[in-house]
Structure formats: structure tokens, C-alpha cells
PDB file of C-alpha atoms and ligand atoms in Angstrom:
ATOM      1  CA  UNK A 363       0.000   0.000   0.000  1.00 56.00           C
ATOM      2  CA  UNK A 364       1.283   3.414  -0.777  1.00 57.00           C
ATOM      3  CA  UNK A 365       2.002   6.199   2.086  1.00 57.00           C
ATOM      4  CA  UNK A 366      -1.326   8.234   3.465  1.00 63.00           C
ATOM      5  CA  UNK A 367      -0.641  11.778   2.122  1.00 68.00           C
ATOM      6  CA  UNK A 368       0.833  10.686  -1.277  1.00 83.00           C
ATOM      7  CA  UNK A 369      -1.432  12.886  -3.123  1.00 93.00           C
ATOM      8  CA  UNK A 370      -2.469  16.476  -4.039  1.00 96.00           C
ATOM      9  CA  UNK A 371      -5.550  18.177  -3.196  1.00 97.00           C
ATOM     10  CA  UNK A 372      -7.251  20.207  -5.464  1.00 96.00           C
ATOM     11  CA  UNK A 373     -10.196  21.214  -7.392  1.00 97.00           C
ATOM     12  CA  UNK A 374     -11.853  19.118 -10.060  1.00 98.00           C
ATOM     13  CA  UNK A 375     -11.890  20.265 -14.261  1.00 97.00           C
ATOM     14  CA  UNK A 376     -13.918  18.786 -17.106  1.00 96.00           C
ATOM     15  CA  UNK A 377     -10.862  17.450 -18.438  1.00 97.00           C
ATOM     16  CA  UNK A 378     -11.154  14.812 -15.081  1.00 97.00           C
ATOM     17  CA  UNK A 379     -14.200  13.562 -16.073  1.00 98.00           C
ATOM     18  CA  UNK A 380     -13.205  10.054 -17.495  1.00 97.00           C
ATOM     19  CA  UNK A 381     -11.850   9.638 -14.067  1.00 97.00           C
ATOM     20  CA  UNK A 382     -14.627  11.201 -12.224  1.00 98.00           C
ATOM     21  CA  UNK A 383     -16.876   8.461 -14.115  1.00 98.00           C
ATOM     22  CA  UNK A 384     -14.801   5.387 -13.561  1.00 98.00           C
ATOM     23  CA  UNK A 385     -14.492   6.237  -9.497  1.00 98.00           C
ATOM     24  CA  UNK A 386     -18.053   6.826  -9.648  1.00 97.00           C
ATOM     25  CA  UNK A 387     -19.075   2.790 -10.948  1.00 97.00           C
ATOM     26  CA  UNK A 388     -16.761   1.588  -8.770  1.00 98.00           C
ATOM     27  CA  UNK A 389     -17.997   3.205  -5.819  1.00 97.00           C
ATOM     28  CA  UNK A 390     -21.663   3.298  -6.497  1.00 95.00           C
ATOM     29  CA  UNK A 391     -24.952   0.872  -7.731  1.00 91.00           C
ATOM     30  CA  UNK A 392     -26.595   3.657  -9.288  1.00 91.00           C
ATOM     31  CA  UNK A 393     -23.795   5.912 -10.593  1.00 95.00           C
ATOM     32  CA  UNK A 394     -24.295   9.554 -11.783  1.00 96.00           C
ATOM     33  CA  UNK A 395     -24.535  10.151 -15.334  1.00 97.00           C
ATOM     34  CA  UNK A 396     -21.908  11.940 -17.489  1.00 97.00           C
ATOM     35  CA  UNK A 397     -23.879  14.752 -17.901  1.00 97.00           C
ATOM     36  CA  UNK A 398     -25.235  14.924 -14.077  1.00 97.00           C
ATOM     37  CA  UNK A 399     -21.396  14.432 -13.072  1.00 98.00           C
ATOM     38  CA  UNK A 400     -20.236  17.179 -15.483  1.00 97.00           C
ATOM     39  CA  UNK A 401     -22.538  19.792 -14.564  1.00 97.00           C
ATOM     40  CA  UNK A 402     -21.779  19.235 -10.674  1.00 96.00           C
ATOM     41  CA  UNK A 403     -18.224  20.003 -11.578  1.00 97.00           C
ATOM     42  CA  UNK A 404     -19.127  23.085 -13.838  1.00 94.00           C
ATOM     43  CA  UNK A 405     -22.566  24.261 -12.276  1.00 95.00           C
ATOM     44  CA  UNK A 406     -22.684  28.025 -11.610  1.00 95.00           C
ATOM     45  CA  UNK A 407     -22.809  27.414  -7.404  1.00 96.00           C
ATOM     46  CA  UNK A 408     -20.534  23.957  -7.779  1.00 97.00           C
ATOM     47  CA  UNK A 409     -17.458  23.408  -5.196  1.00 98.00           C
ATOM     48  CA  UNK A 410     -15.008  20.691  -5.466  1.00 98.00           C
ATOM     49  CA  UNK A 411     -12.291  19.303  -3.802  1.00 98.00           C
ATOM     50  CA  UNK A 412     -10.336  16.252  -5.501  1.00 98.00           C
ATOM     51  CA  UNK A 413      -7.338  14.204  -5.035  1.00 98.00           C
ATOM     52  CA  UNK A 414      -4.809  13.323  -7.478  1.00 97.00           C
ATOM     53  CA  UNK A 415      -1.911  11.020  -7.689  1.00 95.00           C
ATOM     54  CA  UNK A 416       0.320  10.013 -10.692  1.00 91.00           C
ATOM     55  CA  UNK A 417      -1.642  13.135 -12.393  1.00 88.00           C
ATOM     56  CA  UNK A 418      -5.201  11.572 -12.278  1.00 95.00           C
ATOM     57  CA  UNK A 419      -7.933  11.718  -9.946  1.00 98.00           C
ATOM     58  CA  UNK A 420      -8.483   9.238  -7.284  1.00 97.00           C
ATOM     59  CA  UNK A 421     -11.443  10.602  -4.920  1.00 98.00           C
ATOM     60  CA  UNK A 422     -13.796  13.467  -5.122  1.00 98.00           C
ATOM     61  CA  UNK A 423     -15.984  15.942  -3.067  1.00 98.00           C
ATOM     62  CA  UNK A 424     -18.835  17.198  -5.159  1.00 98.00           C
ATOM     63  CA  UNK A 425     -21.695  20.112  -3.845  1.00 98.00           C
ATOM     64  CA  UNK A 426     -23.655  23.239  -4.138  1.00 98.00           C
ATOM     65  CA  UNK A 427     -23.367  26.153  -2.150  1.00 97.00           C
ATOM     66  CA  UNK A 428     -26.030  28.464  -2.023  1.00 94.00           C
ATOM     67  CA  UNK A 429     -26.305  31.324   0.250  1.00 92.00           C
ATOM     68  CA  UNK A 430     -25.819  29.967   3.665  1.00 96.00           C
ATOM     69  CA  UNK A 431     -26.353  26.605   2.738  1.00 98.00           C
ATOM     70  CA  UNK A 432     -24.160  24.043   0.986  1.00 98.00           C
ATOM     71  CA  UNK A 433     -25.252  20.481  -0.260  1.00 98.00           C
ATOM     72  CA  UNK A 434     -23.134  17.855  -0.638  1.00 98.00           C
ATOM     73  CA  UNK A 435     -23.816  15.399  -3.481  1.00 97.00           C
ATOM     74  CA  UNK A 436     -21.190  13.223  -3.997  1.00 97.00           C
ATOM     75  CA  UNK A 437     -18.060  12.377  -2.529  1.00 98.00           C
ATOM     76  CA  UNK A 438     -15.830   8.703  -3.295  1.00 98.00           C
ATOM     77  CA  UNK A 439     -12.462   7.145  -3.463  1.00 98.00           C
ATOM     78  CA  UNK A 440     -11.376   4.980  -5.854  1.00 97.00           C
ATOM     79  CA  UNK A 441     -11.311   1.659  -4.054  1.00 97.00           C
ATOM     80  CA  UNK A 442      -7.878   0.334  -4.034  1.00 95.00           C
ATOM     81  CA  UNK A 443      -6.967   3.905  -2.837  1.00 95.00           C
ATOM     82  CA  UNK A 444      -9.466   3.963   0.344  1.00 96.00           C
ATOM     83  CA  UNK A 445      -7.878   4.147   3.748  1.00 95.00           C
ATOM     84  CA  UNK A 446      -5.006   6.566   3.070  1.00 94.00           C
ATOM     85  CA  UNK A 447      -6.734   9.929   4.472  1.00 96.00           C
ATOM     86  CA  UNK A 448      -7.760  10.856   0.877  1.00 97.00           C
ATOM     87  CA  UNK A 449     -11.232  11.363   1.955  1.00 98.00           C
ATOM     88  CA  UNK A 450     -10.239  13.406   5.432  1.00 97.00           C
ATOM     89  CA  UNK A 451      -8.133  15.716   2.921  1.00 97.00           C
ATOM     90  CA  UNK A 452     -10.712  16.453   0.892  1.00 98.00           C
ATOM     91  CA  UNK A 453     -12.960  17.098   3.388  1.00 98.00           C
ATOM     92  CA  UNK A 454     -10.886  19.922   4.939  1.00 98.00           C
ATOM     93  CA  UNK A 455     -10.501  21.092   1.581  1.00 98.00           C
ATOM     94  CA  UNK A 456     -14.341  21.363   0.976  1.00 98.00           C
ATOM     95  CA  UNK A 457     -15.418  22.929   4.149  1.00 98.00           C
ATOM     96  CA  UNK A 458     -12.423  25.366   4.153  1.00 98.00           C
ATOM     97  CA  UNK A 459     -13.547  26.524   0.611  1.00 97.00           C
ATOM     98  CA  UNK A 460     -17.036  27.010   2.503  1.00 98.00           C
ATOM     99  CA  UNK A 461     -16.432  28.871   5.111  1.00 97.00           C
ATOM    100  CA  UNK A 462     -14.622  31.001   2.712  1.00 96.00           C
ATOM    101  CA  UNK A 463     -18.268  31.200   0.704  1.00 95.00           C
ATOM    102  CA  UNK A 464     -19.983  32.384   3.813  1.00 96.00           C
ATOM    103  CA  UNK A 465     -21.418  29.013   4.234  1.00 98.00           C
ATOM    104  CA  UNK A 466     -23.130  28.401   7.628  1.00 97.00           C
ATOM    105  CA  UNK A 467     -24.069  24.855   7.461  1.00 98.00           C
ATOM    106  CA  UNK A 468     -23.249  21.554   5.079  1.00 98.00           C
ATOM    107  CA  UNK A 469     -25.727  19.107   4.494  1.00 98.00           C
ATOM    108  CA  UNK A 470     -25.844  15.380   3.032  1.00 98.00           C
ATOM    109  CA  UNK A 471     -27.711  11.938   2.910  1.00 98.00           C
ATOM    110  CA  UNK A 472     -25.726   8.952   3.568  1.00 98.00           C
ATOM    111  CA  UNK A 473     -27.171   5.449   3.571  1.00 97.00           C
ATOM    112  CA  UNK A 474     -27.569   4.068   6.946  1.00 97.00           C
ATOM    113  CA  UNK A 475     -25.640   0.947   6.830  1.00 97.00           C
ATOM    114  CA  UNK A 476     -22.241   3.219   5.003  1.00 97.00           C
ATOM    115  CA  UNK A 477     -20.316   3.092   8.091  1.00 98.00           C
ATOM    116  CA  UNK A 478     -16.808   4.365   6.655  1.00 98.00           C
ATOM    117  CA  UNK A 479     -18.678   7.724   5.392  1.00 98.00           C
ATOM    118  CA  UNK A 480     -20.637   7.629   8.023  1.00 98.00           C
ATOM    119  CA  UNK A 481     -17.488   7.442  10.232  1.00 98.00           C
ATOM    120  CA  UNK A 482     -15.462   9.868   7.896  1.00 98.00           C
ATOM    121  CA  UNK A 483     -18.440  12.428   8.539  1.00 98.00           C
ATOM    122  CA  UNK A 484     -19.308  12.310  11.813  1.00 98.00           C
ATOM    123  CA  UNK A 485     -15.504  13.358  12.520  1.00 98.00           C
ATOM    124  CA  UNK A 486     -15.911  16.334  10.520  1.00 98.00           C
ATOM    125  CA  UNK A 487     -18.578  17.559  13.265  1.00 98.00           C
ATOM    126  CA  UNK A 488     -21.608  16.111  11.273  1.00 98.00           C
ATOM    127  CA  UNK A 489     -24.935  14.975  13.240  1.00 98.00           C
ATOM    128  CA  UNK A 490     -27.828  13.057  12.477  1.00 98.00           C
ATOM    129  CA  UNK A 491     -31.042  15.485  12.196  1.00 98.00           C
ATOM    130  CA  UNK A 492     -33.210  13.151  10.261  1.00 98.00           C
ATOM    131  CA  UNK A 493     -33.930  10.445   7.957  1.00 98.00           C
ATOM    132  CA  UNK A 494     -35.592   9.460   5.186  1.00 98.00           C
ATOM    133  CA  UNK A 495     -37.451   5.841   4.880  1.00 98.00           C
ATOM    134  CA  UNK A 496     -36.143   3.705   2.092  1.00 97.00           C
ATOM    135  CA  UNK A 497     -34.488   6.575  -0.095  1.00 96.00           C
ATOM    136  CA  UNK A 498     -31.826   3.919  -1.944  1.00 94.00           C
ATOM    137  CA  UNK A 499     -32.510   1.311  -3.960  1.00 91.00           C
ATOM    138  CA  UNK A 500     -30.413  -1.449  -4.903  1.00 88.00           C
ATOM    139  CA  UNK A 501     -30.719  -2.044  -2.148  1.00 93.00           C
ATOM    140  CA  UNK A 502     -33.435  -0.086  -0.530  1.00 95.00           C
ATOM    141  CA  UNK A 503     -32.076   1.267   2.498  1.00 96.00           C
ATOM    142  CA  UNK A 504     -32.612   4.613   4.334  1.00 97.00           C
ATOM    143  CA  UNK A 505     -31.048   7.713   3.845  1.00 97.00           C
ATOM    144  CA  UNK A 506     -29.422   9.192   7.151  1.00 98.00           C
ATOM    145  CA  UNK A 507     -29.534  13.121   6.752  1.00 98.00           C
ATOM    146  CA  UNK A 508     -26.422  14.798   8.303  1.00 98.00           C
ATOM    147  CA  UNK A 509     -25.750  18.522   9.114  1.00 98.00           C
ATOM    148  CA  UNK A 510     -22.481  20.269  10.321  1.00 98.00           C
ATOM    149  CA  UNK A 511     -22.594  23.901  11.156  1.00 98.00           C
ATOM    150  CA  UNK A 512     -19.349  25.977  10.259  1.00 97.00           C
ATOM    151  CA  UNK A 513     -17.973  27.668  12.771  1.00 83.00           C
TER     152      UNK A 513
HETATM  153  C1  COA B1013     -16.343   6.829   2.417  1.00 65.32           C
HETATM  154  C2  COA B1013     -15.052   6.956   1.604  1.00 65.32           C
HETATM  155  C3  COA B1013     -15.160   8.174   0.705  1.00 65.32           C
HETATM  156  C4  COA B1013     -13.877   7.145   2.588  1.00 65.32           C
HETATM  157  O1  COA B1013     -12.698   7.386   1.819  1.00 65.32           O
HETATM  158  P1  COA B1013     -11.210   7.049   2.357  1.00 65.32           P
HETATM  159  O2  COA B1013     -10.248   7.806   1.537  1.00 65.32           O
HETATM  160  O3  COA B1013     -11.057   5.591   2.472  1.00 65.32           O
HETATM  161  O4  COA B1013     -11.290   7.685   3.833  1.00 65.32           O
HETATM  162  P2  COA B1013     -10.024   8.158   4.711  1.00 65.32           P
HETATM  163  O5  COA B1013      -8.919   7.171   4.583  1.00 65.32           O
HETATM  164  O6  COA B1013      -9.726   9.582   4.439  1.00 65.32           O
HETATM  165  O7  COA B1013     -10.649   8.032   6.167  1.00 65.32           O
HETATM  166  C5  COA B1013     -11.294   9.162   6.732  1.00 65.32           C
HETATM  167  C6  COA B1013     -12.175   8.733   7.869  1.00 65.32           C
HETATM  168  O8  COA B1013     -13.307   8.007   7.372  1.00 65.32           O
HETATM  169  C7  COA B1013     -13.677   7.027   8.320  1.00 65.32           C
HETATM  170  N1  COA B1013     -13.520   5.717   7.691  1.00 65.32           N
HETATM  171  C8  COA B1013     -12.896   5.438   6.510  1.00 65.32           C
HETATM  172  N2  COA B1013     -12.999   4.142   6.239  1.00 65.32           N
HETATM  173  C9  COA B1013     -13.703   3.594   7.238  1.00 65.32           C
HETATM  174  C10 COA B1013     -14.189   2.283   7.514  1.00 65.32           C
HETATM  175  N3  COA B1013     -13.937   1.272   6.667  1.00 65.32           N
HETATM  176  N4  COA B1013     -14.938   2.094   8.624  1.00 65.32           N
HETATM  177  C11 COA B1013     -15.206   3.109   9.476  1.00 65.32           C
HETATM  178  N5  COA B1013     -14.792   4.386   9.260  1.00 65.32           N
HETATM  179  C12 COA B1013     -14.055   4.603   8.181  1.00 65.32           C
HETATM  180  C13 COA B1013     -12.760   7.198   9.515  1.00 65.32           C
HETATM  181  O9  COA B1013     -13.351   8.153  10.383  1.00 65.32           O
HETATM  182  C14 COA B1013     -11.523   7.780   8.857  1.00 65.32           C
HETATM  183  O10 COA B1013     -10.725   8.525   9.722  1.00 65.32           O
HETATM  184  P3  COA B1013      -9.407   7.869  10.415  1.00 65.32           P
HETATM  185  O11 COA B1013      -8.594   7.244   9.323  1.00 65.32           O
HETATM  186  O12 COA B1013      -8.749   9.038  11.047  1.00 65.32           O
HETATM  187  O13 COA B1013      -9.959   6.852  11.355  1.00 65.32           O
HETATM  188  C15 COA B1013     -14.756   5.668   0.779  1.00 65.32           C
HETATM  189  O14 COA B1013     -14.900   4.536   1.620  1.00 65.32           O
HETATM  190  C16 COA B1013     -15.667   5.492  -0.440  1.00 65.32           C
HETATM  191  O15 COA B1013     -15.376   5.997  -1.523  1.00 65.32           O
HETATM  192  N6  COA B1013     -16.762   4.731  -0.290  1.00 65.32           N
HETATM  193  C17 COA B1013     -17.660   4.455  -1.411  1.00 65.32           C
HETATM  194  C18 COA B1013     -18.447   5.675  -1.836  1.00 65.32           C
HETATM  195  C19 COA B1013     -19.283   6.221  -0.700  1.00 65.32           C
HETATM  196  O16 COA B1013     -19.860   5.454   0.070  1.00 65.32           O
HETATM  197  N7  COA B1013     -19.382   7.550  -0.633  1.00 65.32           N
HETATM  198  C20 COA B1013     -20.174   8.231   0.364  1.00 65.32           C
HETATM  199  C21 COA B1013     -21.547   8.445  -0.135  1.00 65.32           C
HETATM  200  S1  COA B1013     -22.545   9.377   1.031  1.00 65.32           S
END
């Protein structure tokens, strides 16, 4: 296994997006489309955070910032890179380019059984403020929202 922090952070480009897509089906049973997953990178309120190695991308943070309030829509590692901080750098990343938005408070869904971004989350400050009954499908499974506020 490589070293932890072998990798840049940064923010994602169109040019990523053969990457983006491959991290995305091997992360996910219902992956994003192309187009869904390019205009979350180029969307008029989109912020990214990304890491690269060897000059490609190996994990993403995708959301939307509006106002106060910033969603967050996607976020995965490419699997035989998992477990090396990627995902904790990328997160500081993200909600350092928030609070310099203005952004009060980040929001998410998370399936309930997802304990490694579950875990990865809740260290970031997140809490549980609701839920929503069978959200996911394949499988179905309930969506856990999660809120941090930004201090
Ligand atoms: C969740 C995910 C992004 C974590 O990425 P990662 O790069 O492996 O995570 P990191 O190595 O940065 O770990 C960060 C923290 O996440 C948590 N975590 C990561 N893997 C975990 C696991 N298997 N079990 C429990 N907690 C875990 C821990 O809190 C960890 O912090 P620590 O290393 O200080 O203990 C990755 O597992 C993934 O891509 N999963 C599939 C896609 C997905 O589920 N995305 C979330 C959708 S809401």
C-alpha cells in the first residue's frame, strides 16, 4: 500500500471527467450520469475538492453552495486507494472553501448501513437530524440526513 498523504488536493476540471466516471461505478450501484457528473463540476454554485496522484484523480468531493447553505452530493475514493486519508483531505478542503463562501451549514444523505462515510463524517462535526425511509434502492435502504454547522 502506498504512504497516506501521497497525493495532491485540489479542485476538479472537465478534463477529469473520465476519471470522475470510472471512481463513480466503482464506488456506487446507481452511478451519476456523465452529464449529471459534469454539470456538478461546472454548475454556476458547484465546489469541489479532488485528489490526485500520478496526475489523475483518485477521490472526489462534489456540492452546491447556495447562500448559507451548501449540499453535498457526492463524494468517493477509488477503491484500491481507500484508507489513506484521501477522503479526510478532501474534506478539509471542501469545508475550508465554505467557510470562505460564507457558508453556515453543510448538508448530506448517507445510507444508513455506510459506516466508513458515516465514520469519515461524523468526525468532521456532522450529526444526524433526520432520515428518510427507504431513499436507496439497490438495495433499498434509508437515507441518514447529516448537518455540520461551520464555525
Ligand atoms: C467513504 C469513503 C469516501 C472514505 O474514503 P477514504 O479515503 O477511504 O477515507 P479516509 O482514509 O480519508 O478516512 C477518513 C475517515 O473516514 C472514516 N472511515 C474510513 N474508512 C472507514 C471504515 N472502513 N470504517 C469506518 N470508518 C471509516 C474514519 O473516520 C476515517 O478517519 P481515520 O482514518 O482518522 O480513522 C470511501 O470509503 C468510499 O469511496 N466509499 C464508497 C463511496 C461512498 O460510500 N461515498 C459516500 C456516499 S454518502
Amino acid at each position: 500500500m502506498k504512504p497516506r498523504a501521497d497525493f495532491e488536493i485540489n479542485s476538479l476540471c472537465e478534463e477529469d471527467i473520465g476519471n470522475i466516471i470510472e471512481i463513480e461505478k466503482a464506488s456506487f450501484s446507481d452511478p451519476w450520469s456523465e452529464n449529471a457528473l459534469l454539470s456538478s463540476v461546472n454548475g454556476p454554485y458547484s465546489l469541489t475538492a479532488c485528489a490526485r496522484e500520478d496526475g489523475r484523480v483518485i477521490g472526489y468531493v462534489m456540492g452546491t453552495a447556495l447562500y448559507e447553505d451548501c449540499e453535498i452530493t457526492n463524494v468517493a475514493v477509488l477503491p484500491p486507494c481507500r484508507g489513506r486519508g484521501a477522503a479526510r483531505a478532501m474534506m478539509e478542503r471542501f469545508l475550508s472553501l465554505c467557510r470562505g463562501k460564507g457558508v453556515g451549514r453543510v448538508l448530506l444523505e448517507v445510507r444508513e448501513s455506510n459506516a466508513a462515510a458515516v465514520g469519515l463524517y461524523a468526525s468532521f462535526g456532522f450529526e444526524v437530524y433526520g432520515r428518510r425511509k427507504e431513499y436507496y434502492s439497490a438495495p433499498t435502504e434509508d437515507a441518514l440526513l447529516m448537518v455540520v454547522e461551520l464555525k
